Structures are given as C-alpha cells and as structure tokens.
Amino acid sequence: APPPPTTLAAAEPRTPSIHEPPALTADFDPSDEGELRRRRERVVDALYGDQPHQCATTGVRFKTRAELDKHLDAQVVRRRAKREGTSGSSRGWFVDSGSWIRGAAAEAAE
C-alpha cells in the first residue's frame, strides 16, 4: 500500500484562487487592519513551504521528519522529567546553608 499522505502539500506550488487576495505589493498599507487580517496563501507558502513537518503540540515546523522526531523525543524527555519531579532548575552551584553561615561569620570577623 502507498504511504499515507503527508503535509507536503504546503511545499507544492498552488494556483491562486479567484477569491484569494492579491500578493503583497508596494502599495500595501499595513495600517489597514482589514488588509492585515486577510489570509494570503502565497505568503504562508513562502514562509512555511520548505518546512512541511509541524509539531502538533508546539506548532514548531521542521524541514525534515528526522528533525521533527528529534524534537518530539526531547518533548517526551521533558514531560517525563517534569512528571518525575526532576525537571526543576539545578541549584548545585549554590553553597549549602552551613557554608553560607560560616562564610558570613568569617567575613564579619574581618
């Protein structure tokens, strides 16, 4: 059986629809909110066409499936660490309270 279709459709050239707004031109007015809200598929394709693989959780896009898989693996590791309570910031570089008190006492004695 052929492989299931992927999201590569974004990378394939499209023919513009009659109802699609025109491409951005020099007379485009960014202060016109109506113009800013219009979806322009050509612009979306130009921005994301070469990044067809998208993470369903974060929305981050990747050029290759391998990059997406690496990102997904990192997410699993982060979620597992959070669930197990090991995702907190490392404070190993802080001195313990006893050392802090001894240091403060020594400094006060000087």
Short mmCIF file of N, CA, C and O in Angstrom, two decimals:
data_model
loop_
_atom_site.label_atom_id
_atom_site.label_comp_id
_atom_site.label_asym_id
_atom_site.label_seq_id
_atom_site.Cartn_x
_atom_site.Cartn_y
_atom_site.Cartn_z
N ALA A 1 0.85 -1.19 0.00
CA ALA A 1 0.00 0.00 0.00
C ALA A 1 0.88 1.24 0.00
O ALA A 1 1.92 1.26 0.64
N PRO A 2 0.46 2.30 -0.68
CA PRO A 2 1.27 3.52 -0.70
C PRO A 2 1.27 4.18 0.68
O PRO A 2 0.34 4.01 1.45
N PRO A 3 2.33 4.92 0.99
CA PRO A 3 2.38 5.58 2.29
C PRO A 3 1.28 6.63 2.41
O PRO A 3 0.83 7.17 1.40
N PRO A 4 0.84 6.91 3.63
CA PRO A 4 -0.22 7.91 3.80
C PRO A 4 0.28 9.28 3.38
O PRO A 4 1.47 9.57 3.45
N PRO A 5 -0.63 10.14 2.93
CA PRO A 5 -0.21 11.47 2.51
C PRO A 5 0.34 12.25 3.71
O PRO A 5 -0.09 12.08 4.83
N THR A 6 1.34 13.07 3.44
CA THR A 6 1.94 13.89 4.49
C THR A 6 1.52 15.34 4.28
O THR A 6 0.72 15.63 3.40
N THR A 7 2.09 16.21 5.07
CA THR A 7 1.75 17.63 4.95
C THR A 7 2.58 18.33 3.90
O THR A 7 2.75 19.54 3.95
N LEU A 8 3.11 17.60 2.94
CA LEU A 8 3.94 18.19 1.91
C LEU A 8 3.16 19.08 0.95
O LEU A 8 3.74 19.78 0.15
N ALA A 9 1.86 19.07 1.04
CA ALA A 9 1.06 19.89 0.15
C ALA A 9 1.43 21.36 0.24
O ALA A 9 1.36 22.10 -0.73
N ALA A 10 1.88 21.79 1.40
CA ALA A 10 2.26 23.20 1.57
C ALA A 10 3.47 23.53 0.72
O ALA A 10 3.66 24.67 0.32
N ALA A 11 4.32 22.55 0.43
CA ALA A 11 5.52 22.80 -0.35
C ALA A 11 5.26 22.76 -1.85
O ALA A 11 6.08 23.21 -2.63
N GLU A 12 4.13 22.21 -2.26
CA GLU A 12 3.82 22.11 -3.68
C GLU A 12 3.25 23.43 -4.18
O GLU A 12 2.49 24.10 -3.50
N PRO A 13 3.65 23.84 -5.38
CA PRO A 13 3.12 25.10 -5.90
C PRO A 13 1.61 25.01 -6.11
O PRO A 13 1.09 23.97 -6.50
N ARG A 14 0.93 26.09 -5.84
CA ARG A 14 -0.51 26.13 -6.00
C ARG A 14 -0.88 27.16 -7.05
O ARG A 14 -0.16 28.12 -7.25
N THR A 15 -2.03 26.97 -7.62
CA THR A 15 -2.56 28.02 -8.50
C THR A 15 -3.46 28.88 -7.64
O THR A 15 -4.27 28.38 -6.87
N PRO A 16 -3.31 30.20 -7.73
CA PRO A 16 -4.10 31.07 -6.87
C PRO A 16 -5.59 30.97 -7.17
O PRO A 16 -6.01 30.81 -8.31
N SER A 17 -6.38 31.08 -6.14
CA SER A 17 -7.83 31.06 -6.26
C SER A 17 -8.31 32.43 -6.71
O SER A 17 -7.66 33.45 -6.48
N ILE A 18 -9.48 32.46 -7.34
CA ILE A 18 -10.08 33.73 -7.75
C ILE A 18 -10.39 34.58 -6.52
O ILE A 18 -10.28 35.79 -6.55
N HIS A 19 -10.72 33.91 -5.40
CA HIS A 19 -11.12 34.61 -4.19
C HIS A 19 -9.94 34.98 -3.29
O HIS A 19 -10.13 35.60 -2.27
N GLU A 20 -8.76 34.58 -3.69
CA GLU A 20 -7.59 34.86 -2.86
C GLU A 20 -7.16 36.31 -3.05
O GLU A 20 -7.14 36.82 -4.17
N PRO A 21 -6.80 36.99 -1.95
CA PRO A 21 -6.34 38.36 -2.08
C PRO A 21 -5.07 38.42 -2.91
O PRO A 21 -4.31 37.45 -2.96
N PRO A 22 -4.82 39.53 -3.57
CA PRO A 22 -3.60 39.63 -4.38
C PRO A 22 -2.35 39.57 -3.51
O PRO A 22 -2.40 39.80 -2.31
N ALA A 23 -1.25 39.26 -4.15
CA ALA A 23 0.02 39.23 -3.44
C ALA A 23 0.33 40.62 -2.90
O ALA A 23 -0.19 41.62 -3.39
N LEU A 24 1.18 40.66 -1.88
CA LEU A 24 1.56 41.96 -1.33
C LEU A 24 2.36 42.73 -2.37
O LEU A 24 3.26 42.21 -2.99
N THR A 25 2.00 43.99 -2.52
CA THR A 25 2.69 44.85 -3.48
C THR A 25 3.21 46.07 -2.75
O THR A 25 2.98 46.25 -1.56
N ALA A 26 3.87 46.95 -3.47
CA ALA A 26 4.46 48.15 -2.87
C ALA A 26 3.40 49.06 -2.28
O ALA A 26 3.67 49.81 -1.34
N ASP A 27 2.17 49.01 -2.78
CA ASP A 27 1.13 49.90 -2.25
C ASP A 27 0.36 49.28 -1.08
O ASP A 27 -0.63 49.84 -0.62
N PHE A 28 0.85 48.15 -0.55
CA PHE A 28 0.22 47.52 0.61
C PHE A 28 0.28 48.46 1.80
O PHE A 28 1.33 49.03 2.10
N ASP A 29 -0.85 48.65 2.48
CA ASP A 29 -0.92 49.57 3.62
C ASP A 29 -1.05 48.77 4.92
O ASP A 29 -2.12 48.27 5.25
N PRO A 30 0.05 48.63 5.69
CA PRO A 30 -0.01 47.83 6.92
C PRO A 30 -0.87 48.46 8.01
O PRO A 30 -1.19 47.81 8.99
N SER A 31 -1.25 49.73 7.86
CA SER A 31 -2.11 50.35 8.87
C SER A 31 -3.57 49.99 8.67
O SER A 31 -4.40 50.25 9.53
N ASP A 32 -3.90 49.37 7.54
CA ASP A 32 -5.27 48.95 7.26
C ASP A 32 -5.50 47.58 7.90
O ASP A 32 -5.01 46.56 7.41
N GLU A 33 -6.24 47.55 9.01
CA GLU A 33 -6.45 46.30 9.76
C GLU A 33 -7.12 45.23 8.90
O GLU A 33 -6.82 44.05 9.01
N GLY A 34 -8.03 45.62 8.06
CA GLY A 34 -8.70 44.65 7.19
C GLY A 34 -7.72 43.94 6.27
O GLY A 34 -7.83 42.74 6.04
N GLU A 35 -6.76 44.69 5.75
CA GLU A 35 -5.75 44.09 4.88
C GLU A 35 -4.84 43.15 5.67
O GLU A 35 -4.44 42.11 5.18
N LEU A 36 -4.53 43.51 6.90
CA LEU A 36 -3.66 42.66 7.72
C LEU A 36 -4.34 41.35 8.07
O LEU A 36 -3.68 40.33 8.25
N ARG A 37 -5.65 41.36 8.21
CA ARG A 37 -6.38 40.15 8.62
C ARG A 37 -6.64 39.19 7.47
O ARG A 37 -7.03 38.06 7.69
N ARG A 38 -6.44 39.61 6.24
CA ARG A 38 -6.69 38.75 5.08
C ARG A 38 -5.59 37.70 4.98
O ARG A 38 -4.41 38.02 5.05
N ARG A 39 -5.99 36.46 4.85
CA ARG A 39 -5.02 35.37 4.72
C ARG A 39 -4.51 35.34 3.29
O ARG A 39 -5.28 35.32 2.34
N ARG A 40 -3.22 35.33 3.15
CA ARG A 40 -2.59 35.28 1.83
C ARG A 40 -1.78 33.99 1.74
O ARG A 40 -0.70 33.87 2.30
N GLU A 41 -2.34 33.01 1.03
CA GLU A 41 -1.71 31.69 0.95
C GLU A 41 -0.31 31.76 0.35
O GLU A 41 0.56 31.00 0.74
N ARG A 42 -0.09 32.67 -0.58
CA ARG A 42 1.23 32.77 -1.17
C ARG A 42 2.28 33.16 -0.12
O ARG A 42 3.40 32.68 -0.14
N VAL A 43 1.89 34.03 0.81
CA VAL A 43 2.81 34.44 1.87
C VAL A 43 3.06 33.28 2.83
O VAL A 43 4.19 33.00 3.22
N VAL A 44 1.99 32.57 3.19
CA VAL A 44 2.12 31.41 4.08
C VAL A 44 3.02 30.36 3.43
O VAL A 44 3.92 29.81 4.07
N ASP A 45 2.78 30.10 2.14
CA ASP A 45 3.62 29.12 1.43
C ASP A 45 5.07 29.56 1.39
O ASP A 45 5.98 28.75 1.55
N ALA A 46 5.30 30.85 1.19
CA ALA A 46 6.68 31.35 1.14
C ALA A 46 7.37 31.20 2.49
O ALA A 46 8.56 30.90 2.56
N LEU A 47 6.63 31.40 3.58
CA LEU A 47 7.21 31.30 4.91
C LEU A 47 7.43 29.86 5.36
O LEU A 47 8.43 29.54 5.99
N TYR A 48 6.47 28.99 5.05
CA TYR A 48 6.48 27.65 5.63
C TYR A 48 6.55 26.52 4.62
O TYR A 48 6.57 25.36 5.00
N GLY A 49 6.59 26.83 3.35
CA GLY A 49 6.56 25.80 2.32
C GLY A 49 7.72 24.83 2.39
O GLY A 49 7.58 23.66 2.07
N ASP A 50 8.88 25.30 2.85
CA ASP A 50 10.03 24.40 2.93
C ASP A 50 10.14 23.73 4.30
O ASP A 50 11.12 23.06 4.59
N GLN A 51 9.12 23.91 5.15
CA GLN A 51 9.09 23.27 6.47
C GLN A 51 7.76 22.53 6.63
O GLN A 51 6.89 22.94 7.39
N PRO A 52 7.61 21.42 5.95
CA PRO A 52 6.32 20.73 5.92
C PRO A 52 5.98 19.94 7.18
O PRO A 52 4.83 19.58 7.38
N HIS A 53 6.94 19.68 8.04
CA HIS A 53 6.70 18.85 9.22
C HIS A 53 6.47 19.74 10.43
O HIS A 53 7.35 20.48 10.84
N GLN A 54 5.26 19.63 11.02
CA GLN A 54 4.90 20.50 12.13
C GLN A 54 4.56 19.69 13.37
O GLN A 54 3.83 18.70 13.31
N CYS A 55 5.07 20.14 14.53
CA CYS A 55 4.75 19.51 15.80
C CYS A 55 3.33 19.87 16.17
O CYS A 55 2.96 21.06 16.19
N ALA A 56 2.52 18.89 16.48
CA ALA A 56 1.12 19.13 16.84
C ALA A 56 0.98 19.77 18.20
O ALA A 56 -0.04 20.39 18.49
N THR A 57 1.99 19.67 19.05
CA THR A 57 1.92 20.22 20.40
C THR A 57 2.38 21.68 20.43
O THR A 57 1.69 22.54 20.96
N THR A 58 3.54 21.95 19.86
CA THR A 58 4.13 23.29 19.97
C THR A 58 3.92 24.15 18.73
O THR A 58 4.05 25.36 18.80
N GLY A 59 3.64 23.53 17.60
CA GLY A 59 3.46 24.27 16.36
C GLY A 59 4.76 24.57 15.64
O GLY A 59 4.76 25.16 14.56
N VAL A 60 5.89 24.18 16.21
CA VAL A 60 7.18 24.42 15.58
C VAL A 60 7.27 23.58 14.31
O VAL A 60 6.81 22.44 14.27
N ARG A 61 7.84 24.17 13.27
CA ARG A 61 7.95 23.49 11.98
C ARG A 61 9.39 23.07 11.71
O ARG A 61 10.32 23.72 12.15
N PHE A 62 9.55 21.98 10.93
CA PHE A 62 10.86 21.43 10.61
C PHE A 62 10.92 21.05 9.15
O PHE A 62 9.91 20.68 8.55
N LYS A 63 12.14 21.10 8.59
CA LYS A 63 12.33 20.74 7.19
C LYS A 63 12.26 19.24 6.98
O LYS A 63 11.76 18.77 5.97
N THR A 64 12.80 18.47 7.94
CA THR A 64 12.84 17.01 7.75
C THR A 64 12.08 16.31 8.87
O THR A 64 11.91 16.84 9.97
N ARG A 65 11.68 15.11 8.56
CA ARG A 65 10.99 14.28 9.56
C ARG A 65 11.95 13.93 10.70
O ARG A 65 11.53 13.83 11.85
N ALA A 66 13.23 13.78 10.38
CA ALA A 66 14.22 13.45 11.42
C ALA A 66 14.32 14.58 12.45
O ALA A 66 14.43 14.32 13.65
N GLU A 67 14.27 15.83 11.98
CA GLU A 67 14.32 16.97 12.92
C GLU A 67 13.08 16.98 13.81
O GLU A 67 13.17 17.24 15.01
N LEU A 68 11.92 16.70 13.22
CA LEU A 68 10.69 16.63 14.00
C LEU A 68 10.76 15.51 15.02
O LEU A 68 10.39 15.69 16.19
N ASP A 69 11.25 14.34 14.61
CA ASP A 69 11.37 13.21 15.54
C ASP A 69 12.29 13.55 16.71
O ASP A 69 12.00 13.22 17.86
N LYS A 70 13.39 14.24 16.43
CA LYS A 70 14.31 14.65 17.49
C LYS A 70 13.62 15.60 18.47
O LYS A 70 13.76 15.47 19.69
N HIS A 71 12.83 16.53 17.94
CA HIS A 71 12.07 17.48 18.77
C HIS A 71 11.04 16.73 19.63
O HIS A 71 10.92 17.00 20.82
N LEU A 72 10.35 15.78 19.03
CA LEU A 72 9.34 15.01 19.77
C LEU A 72 9.99 14.18 20.87
O LEU A 72 9.45 14.08 21.98
N ASP A 73 11.14 13.60 20.59
CA ASP A 73 11.87 12.84 21.61
C ASP A 73 12.25 13.74 22.78
O ASP A 73 12.12 13.36 23.95
N ALA A 74 12.71 14.95 22.48
CA ALA A 74 13.09 15.89 23.54
C ALA A 74 11.87 16.27 24.38
O ALA A 74 11.97 16.42 25.60
N GLN A 75 10.71 16.40 23.73
CA GLN A 75 9.50 16.71 24.48
C GLN A 75 9.13 15.58 25.43
O GLN A 75 8.72 15.83 26.57
N VAL A 76 9.28 14.34 24.99
CA VAL A 76 8.97 13.19 25.84
C VAL A 76 9.89 13.20 27.05
O VAL A 76 9.44 13.00 28.19
N VAL A 77 11.17 13.47 26.85
CA VAL A 77 12.13 13.51 27.95
C VAL A 77 11.74 14.62 28.94
O VAL A 77 11.75 14.41 30.15
N ARG A 78 11.38 15.81 28.42
CA ARG A 78 11.00 16.92 29.30
C ARG A 78 9.73 16.58 30.09
O ARG A 78 9.65 16.85 31.29
N ARG A 79 8.74 16.00 29.42
CA ARG A 79 7.50 15.63 30.12
C ARG A 79 7.75 14.60 31.19
O ARG A 79 7.22 14.68 32.29
N ARG A 80 8.57 13.60 30.87
CA ARG A 80 8.88 12.54 31.84
C ARG A 80 9.61 13.14 33.04
O ARG A 80 9.29 12.82 34.19
N ALA A 81 10.57 14.03 32.80
CA ALA A 81 11.32 14.65 33.90
C ALA A 81 10.38 15.49 34.76
O ALA A 81 10.48 15.49 35.99
N LYS A 82 9.45 16.19 34.13
CA LYS A 82 8.50 17.01 34.88
C LYS A 82 7.60 16.12 35.74
O LYS A 82 7.34 16.42 36.91
N ARG A 83 7.14 15.04 35.16
CA ARG A 83 6.25 14.12 35.89
C ARG A 83 6.98 13.49 37.08
O ARG A 83 6.41 13.29 38.13
N GLU A 84 8.27 13.18 36.90
CA GLU A 84 9.04 12.55 37.96
C GLU A 84 9.64 13.56 38.93
O GLU A 84 10.30 13.19 39.89
N GLY A 85 9.41 14.84 38.68
CA GLY A 85 9.90 15.87 39.58
C GLY A 85 11.37 16.18 39.44
O GLY A 85 11.97 16.76 40.34
N THR A 86 11.96 15.80 38.33
CA THR A 86 13.38 16.06 38.13
C THR A 86 13.63 17.20 37.16
O THR A 86 14.75 17.41 36.74
N SER A 87 12.59 17.95 36.82
CA SER A 87 12.76 18.99 35.82
C SER A 87 13.08 20.35 36.43
O SER A 87 13.22 21.32 35.72
N GLY A 88 13.19 20.43 37.76
CA GLY A 88 13.49 21.70 38.39
C GLY A 88 14.87 22.20 38.04
O GLY A 88 15.72 21.47 37.56
N SER A 89 15.09 23.46 38.26
CA SER A 89 16.38 24.05 37.97
C SER A 89 17.45 23.44 38.87
O SER A 89 17.21 23.18 40.04
N SER A 90 18.60 23.25 38.32
CA SER A 90 19.71 22.73 39.10
C SER A 90 20.29 23.85 39.94
O SER A 90 20.61 24.90 39.43
N ARG A 91 20.39 23.63 41.22
CA ARG A 91 20.96 24.63 42.12
C ARG A 91 22.26 24.11 42.73
O ARG A 91 22.67 24.51 43.80
N GLY A 92 22.94 23.21 42.05
CA GLY A 92 24.17 22.63 42.54
C GLY A 92 25.27 23.64 42.76
O GLY A 92 26.19 23.41 43.53
N TRP A 93 25.20 24.76 42.11
CA TRP A 93 26.25 25.77 42.25
C TRP A 93 26.04 26.65 43.48
O TRP A 93 26.90 27.44 43.84
N PHE A 94 24.88 26.54 44.15
CA PHE A 94 24.66 27.27 45.41
C PHE A 94 25.38 26.55 46.54
O PHE A 94 25.42 25.33 46.59
N VAL A 95 25.92 27.33 47.47
CA VAL A 95 26.53 26.70 48.64
C VAL A 95 25.42 26.32 49.61
O VAL A 95 24.34 26.90 49.61
N ASP A 96 25.68 25.32 50.45
CA ASP A 96 24.67 24.93 51.44
C ASP A 96 24.60 25.97 52.55
O ASP A 96 25.48 26.83 52.68
N SER A 97 23.57 25.92 53.36
CA SER A 97 23.35 26.95 54.38
C SER A 97 24.47 27.00 55.41
O SER A 97 24.85 28.09 55.87
N GLY A 98 25.05 25.87 55.77
CA GLY A 98 26.15 25.86 56.73
C GLY A 98 27.35 26.63 56.21
O GLY A 98 27.97 27.43 56.93
N SER A 99 27.70 26.39 54.96
CA SER A 99 28.82 27.11 54.35
C SER A 99 28.53 28.60 54.26
O SER A 99 29.42 29.44 54.46
N TRP A 100 27.31 28.92 53.95
CA TRP A 100 26.90 30.32 53.85
C TRP A 100 27.08 31.04 55.21
O TRP A 100 27.65 32.12 55.28
N ILE A 101 26.62 30.39 56.27
CA ILE A 101 26.71 30.99 57.61
C ILE A 101 28.17 31.13 58.04
O ILE A 101 28.59 32.17 58.56
N ARG A 102 28.98 30.08 57.79
CA ARG A 102 30.40 30.16 58.14
C ARG A 102 31.10 31.27 57.36
O ARG A 102 31.90 32.02 57.91
N GLY A 103 30.76 31.41 56.11
CA GLY A 103 31.35 32.46 55.28
C GLY A 103 30.94 33.85 55.77
O GLY A 103 31.76 34.77 55.83
N ALA A 104 29.66 34.01 56.15
CA ALA A 104 29.18 35.29 56.63
C ALA A 104 29.84 35.63 57.97
O ALA A 104 30.22 36.78 58.22
N ALA A 105 30.02 34.62 58.83
CA ALA A 105 30.66 34.83 60.14
C ALA A 105 32.12 35.22 59.94
O ALA A 105 32.64 36.13 60.63
N ALA A 106 32.81 34.56 59.04
CA ALA A 106 34.23 34.85 58.77
C ALA A 106 34.37 36.26 58.19
O ALA A 106 35.29 36.99 58.54
N GLU A 107 33.46 36.64 57.33
CA GLU A 107 33.50 37.97 56.74
C GLU A 107 33.24 39.04 57.79
O GLU A 107 33.86 40.11 57.80
N ALA A 108 32.32 38.77 58.73
CA ALA A 108 32.01 39.72 59.79
C ALA A 108 33.18 39.87 60.76
O ALA A 108 33.40 40.94 61.32
N ALA A 109 33.97 38.79 60.94
CA ALA A 109 35.10 38.82 61.85
C ALA A 109 36.25 39.65 61.30
O ALA A 109 37.10 40.11 62.06
N GLU A 110 36.31 39.84 60.01
CA GLU A 110 37.41 40.58 59.38
C GLU A 110 37.29 42.02 59.60
O GLU A 110 36.88 42.92 59.73
#
